[in-house]
């Protein structure tokens, strides 16, 4: 079955510390992978995406993610967290197979940042 | 101006009422989607439309209907609202090339 797992429901880090949010997927076809961020009271904003090529992708707001096919993972990282990064983060996976192009969503990781 | 707009942003209604949520986009995308977000359940797809003449059910379409009035407009209706439809509703768009979704700010709906 196709699925996306974000193992950490909630993470708290100190401002300035590094961050890694985990995402594991189960998907039969070649995946397209996405990370979104949702700030309180806001819609979801695309942070970055992986379709093909270099497995380390850079996104907005200083985030990056690495696709590891052997581990079925697409973890999000940031070297130094800012207080404004406190938000909900969602991983999603899709495929270019067929016309549907459905996205499978993780349940999200809530990030709190201590001053 | 925002690329994807939703109205209203907040709505409180009573059980049995008909409710319409509206979505407009200026991104020029053909594909539009309606999702609902519930705590602990993530995002679930209600309906999606690939163009004005193409409407498809998503995972949880029961109790909902949609109308694609134009390329830029996609509305979601609850014909007879019930309390378990209380949720945050998002409209989104995507282009033909990729699957990235571009989301509106959401509508918080409360059904009493």
Coordinates of N, CA and C in Angstrom, one line a residue, chain A residues 2 27 94-104, chain B residues 31 33 35 45 47-50 54 56-59 94-96 98-99 101:
Chain A
X2 N 0.4 2.3 -0.7 CA 1.2 3.5 -0.7 C 0.9 4.3 0.6
X27 N 6.0 3.4 -1.8 CA 5.4 3.8 -3.1 C 5.9 2.9 -4.2
X94 N 4.2 11.5 -4.6 CA 3.3 11.3 -5.8 C 4.1 10.7 -6.9
X95 N 3.5 10.6 -8.1 CA 4.2 9.9 -9.2 C 3.7 10.5 -10.5
X96 N 4.5 10.4 -11.5 CA 4.1 10.8 -12.8 C 3.4 9.7 -13.6
X97 N 3.1 8.6 -12.9 CA 2.5 7.5 -13.6 C 1.0 7.8 -13.8
X98 N 0.5 7.6 -15.0 CA -0.9 7.8 -15.2 C -1.3 9.3 -15.2
X99 N -2.5 9.6 -15.3 CA -3.0 10.9 -15.4 C -3.5 11.5 -14.0
X100 N -3.7 10.6 -13.1 CA -4.2 11.0 -11.8 C -3.2 11.9 -11.0
X101 N -2.0 11.4 -10.9 CA -1.0 12.2 -10.2 C -1.5 12.5 -8.8
X102 N -1.9 11.5 -8.1 CA -2.4 11.7 -6.7 C -1.3 11.9 -5.8
X103 N -1.4 12.7 -4.8 CA -0.4 12.9 -3.8 C -0.9 12.1 -2.5
X104 N 0.1 11.5 -1.9 CA -0.1 10.8 -0.6 C 0.6 11.7 0.4
Chain B
X31 N -5.7 22.6 -13.1 CA -6.1 21.6 -12.1 C -6.4 22.3 -10.8
X33 N -8.2 21.6 -6.7 CA -8.5 20.5 -5.7 C -9.2 21.1 -4.5
X35 N -9.4 20.0 -0.4 CA -9.0 19.2 0.7 C -9.6 19.6 2.0
X45 N -8.3 14.4 0.3 CA -8.8 14.9 -0.9 C -10.3 14.7 -1.0
X47 N -12.5 16.5 -3.7 CA -12.8 16.5 -5.1 C -11.6 17.1 -5.8
X48 N -11.5 16.8 -7.1 CA -10.5 17.4 -7.9 C -11.0 17.6 -9.3
X49 N -10.5 18.6 -10.0 CA -10.9 18.9 -11.4 C -9.7 19.2 -12.3
X50 N -9.7 18.5 -13.4 CA -8.5 18.8 -14.3 C -8.8 19.8 -15.3
X54 N -14.2 18.4 -16.4 CA -13.7 17.2 -15.7 C -13.7 17.3 -14.2
X56 N -13.8 15.0 -10.6 CA -13.5 13.7 -10.1 C -13.7 13.6 -8.5
X57 N -14.2 12.5 -8.0 CA -14.3 12.3 -6.6 C -12.9 12.0 -6.0
X58 N -12.7 12.5 -4.8 CA -11.5 12.1 -4.1 C -11.8 11.0 -3.0
X59 N -11.0 11.0 -2.0 CA -11.2 10.0 -0.9 C -12.5 10.1 -0.2
X94 N -2.7 23.0 -9.3 CA -1.5 22.5 -9.9 C -1.5 22.7 -11.4
X95 N -0.2 22.8 -11.9 CA -0.2 22.9 -13.4 C -0.1 21.5 -14.0
X96 N 0.0 21.4 -15.3 CA 0.1 20.1 -16.0 C 1.4 19.4 -15.9
X98 N 3.9 19.4 -13.2 CA 4.3 18.7 -12.0 C 3.1 18.5 -11.1
X99 N 3.4 18.0 -10.0 CA 2.3 17.7 -9.0 C 2.3 18.6 -7.9
X101 N 1.4 21.2 -5.4 CA 0.1 21.9 -5.1 C 0.4 23.3 -4.6

